[in-house]
PDB file of C-alpha atoms in Angstrom:
ATOM      1  CA  MET A  10       0.000   0.000   0.000  1.00 63.00           C
ATOM      2  CA  ALA A  11       1.245   3.487  -0.833  1.00 88.00           C
ATOM      3  CA  ARG A  12       2.595   5.810   1.851  1.00 94.00           C
ATOM      4  CA  VAL A  13      -0.130   8.427   1.407  1.00 96.00           C
ATOM      5  CA  CYS A  14      -2.405  10.028   4.001  1.00 96.00           C
ATOM      6  CA  GLN A  15      -6.037   9.303   3.091  1.00 94.00           C
ATOM      7  CA  ILE A  16      -7.257  12.660   4.463  1.00 95.00           C
ATOM      8  CA  THR A  17      -4.577  15.269   3.706  1.00 95.00           C
ATOM      9  CA  GLY A  18      -2.912  13.552   0.732  1.00 95.00           C
ATOM     10  CA  LYS A  19       0.594  13.896   2.177  1.00 96.00           C
ATOM     11  CA  LYS A  20       3.020  11.548   0.435  1.00 96.00           C
ATOM     12  CA  THR A  21       6.712  10.742   0.118  1.00 97.00           C
ATOM     13  CA  GLN A  22       8.912  13.600  -1.076  1.00 97.00           C
ATOM     14  CA  THR A  23      12.373  13.323  -2.628  1.00 97.00           C
ATOM     15  CA  GLY A  24      15.454  15.374  -1.975  1.00 98.00           C
ATOM     16  CA  TRP A  25      19.200  15.203  -1.562  1.00 98.00           C
ATOM     17  CA  ASN A  26      21.625  14.143   1.166  1.00 98.00           C
ATOM     18  CA  VAL A  27      24.432  16.708   1.054  1.00 98.00           C
ATOM     19  CA  SER A  28      27.736  15.797   2.700  1.00 98.00           C
ATOM     20  CA  HIS A  29      30.307  18.191   4.151  1.00 98.00           C
ATOM     21  CA  ALA A  30      32.279  17.723   0.907  1.00 98.00           C
ATOM     22  CA  ASN A  31      29.100  18.745  -0.994  1.00 98.00           C
ATOM     23  CA  ASN A  32      28.536  15.249  -2.444  1.00 98.00           C
ATOM     24  CA  LYS A  33      24.862  14.751  -3.238  1.00 98.00           C
ATOM     25  CA  THR A  34      22.885  11.503  -3.140  1.00 98.00           C
ATOM     26  CA  LYS A  35      19.133  11.050  -3.586  1.00 98.00           C
ATOM     27  CA  ARG A  36      17.003  10.383  -0.508  1.00 98.00           C
ATOM     28  CA  LYS A  37      13.328  10.211   0.501  1.00 97.00           C
ATOM     29  CA  PHE A  38      11.374  12.105   3.142  1.00 97.00           C
ATOM     30  CA  PHE A  39       8.564   9.880   4.432  1.00 97.00           C
ATOM     31  CA  PRO A  40       5.426  11.352   6.023  1.00 97.00           C
ATOM     32  CA  ASN A  41       4.661  10.414   9.630  1.00 97.00           C
ATOM     33  CA  LEU A  42       1.771   8.005   8.948  1.00 97.00           C
ATOM     34  CA  LYS A  43      -0.211   5.977  11.475  1.00 97.00           C
ATOM     35  CA  THR A  44      -3.033   3.477  11.012  1.00 97.00           C
ATOM     36  CA  LYS A  45      -5.916   4.422  13.308  1.00 97.00           C
ATOM     37  CA  LYS A  46      -9.465   3.211  13.936  1.00 97.00           C
ATOM     38  CA  PHE A  47     -12.329   5.661  14.422  1.00 96.00           C
ATOM     39  CA  PHE A  48     -15.911   4.988  15.487  1.00 96.00           C
ATOM     40  CA  ILE A  49     -18.584   6.765  13.415  1.00 94.00           C
ATOM     41  CA  PRO A  50     -21.680   7.169  15.629  1.00 92.00           C
ATOM     42  CA  THR A  51     -24.186   7.863  12.825  1.00 92.00           C
ATOM     43  CA  THR A  52     -23.469   4.578  11.046  1.00 92.00           C
ATOM     44  CA  GLY A  53     -22.427   2.654  14.162  1.00 95.00           C
ATOM     45  CA  GLU A  54     -19.306   1.177  12.583  1.00 94.00           C
ATOM     46  CA  TRP A  55     -15.530   1.358  13.006  1.00 96.00           C
ATOM     47  CA  VAL A  56     -13.349   2.691  10.157  1.00 93.00           C
ATOM     48  CA  GLU A  57      -9.607   2.065   9.851  1.00 95.00           C
ATOM     49  CA  ILE A  58      -7.733   4.884   8.095  1.00 95.00           C
ATOM     50  CA  LYS A  59      -4.054   5.537   7.313  1.00 96.00           C
ATOM     51  CA  LEU A  60      -3.412   9.106   8.489  1.00 96.00           C
ATOM     52  CA  SER A  61      -0.635  11.595   8.977  1.00 97.00           C
ATOM     53  CA  THR A  62      -0.251  12.844  12.530  1.00 97.00           C
ATOM     54  CA  GLN A  63      -1.417  16.276  11.359  1.00 96.00           C
ATOM     55  CA  ALA A  64      -4.673  14.708  10.142  1.00 96.00           C
ATOM     56  CA  ILE A  65      -5.134  12.972  13.516  1.00 97.00           C
ATOM     57  CA  ARG A  66      -4.848  16.352  15.249  1.00 97.00           C
ATOM     58  CA  THR A  67      -7.408  17.815  12.832  1.00 96.00           C
ATOM     59  CA  ILE A  68      -9.828  14.960  13.573  1.00 96.00           C
ATOM     60  CA  ASN A  69      -9.357  15.489  17.316  1.00 96.00           C
ATOM     61  CA  LYS A  70     -10.219  19.166  16.856  1.00 97.00           C
ATOM     62  CA  LYS A  71     -13.138  18.988  14.368  1.00 96.00           C
ATOM     63  CA  GLY A  72     -14.448  15.444  14.785  1.00 95.00           C
ATOM     64  CA  ILE A  73     -14.344  12.480  12.412  1.00 94.00           C
ATOM     65  CA  GLU A  74     -17.684  13.167  10.739  1.00 94.00           C
ATOM     66  CA  ALA A  75     -16.834  16.799   9.909  1.00 94.00           C
ATOM     67  CA  VAL A  76     -13.462  15.808   8.439  1.00 94.00           C
ATOM     68  CA  LEU A  77     -14.936  13.010   6.319  1.00 92.00           C
ATOM     69  CA  LYS A  78     -17.615  15.418   5.088  1.00 92.00           C
ATOM     70  CA  ASP A  79     -14.922  17.952   4.068  1.00 92.00           C
ATOM     71  CA  VAL A  80     -13.039  15.241   2.151  1.00 90.00           C
ATOM     72  CA  GLY A  81     -16.203  14.212   0.339  1.00 88.00           C
ATOM     73  CA  VAL A  82     -16.976  10.842   1.895  1.00 83.00           C
ATOM     74  CA  GLN A  83     -20.704  10.160   2.251  1.00 78.00           C
ATOM     75  CA  LEU A  84     -21.757   8.592   5.543  1.00 74.00           C
TER      76      LEU A  84
END
């Protein structure tokens, strides 16, 4: 499965390792993703979502139903 947040769309970025001698090699910056389960009270079911930690904070602030509605998921 791809390393992409299902809410914010954050994904792996590429860049360069730069040594003291200014040698450059390719590298990847991975997002901080966690798999988390949320209970949706209106449907009465649990949903497992792969999220970035920023998305988890947004869900804690707004609520799972408001965030899913903003993304476009119909409950």
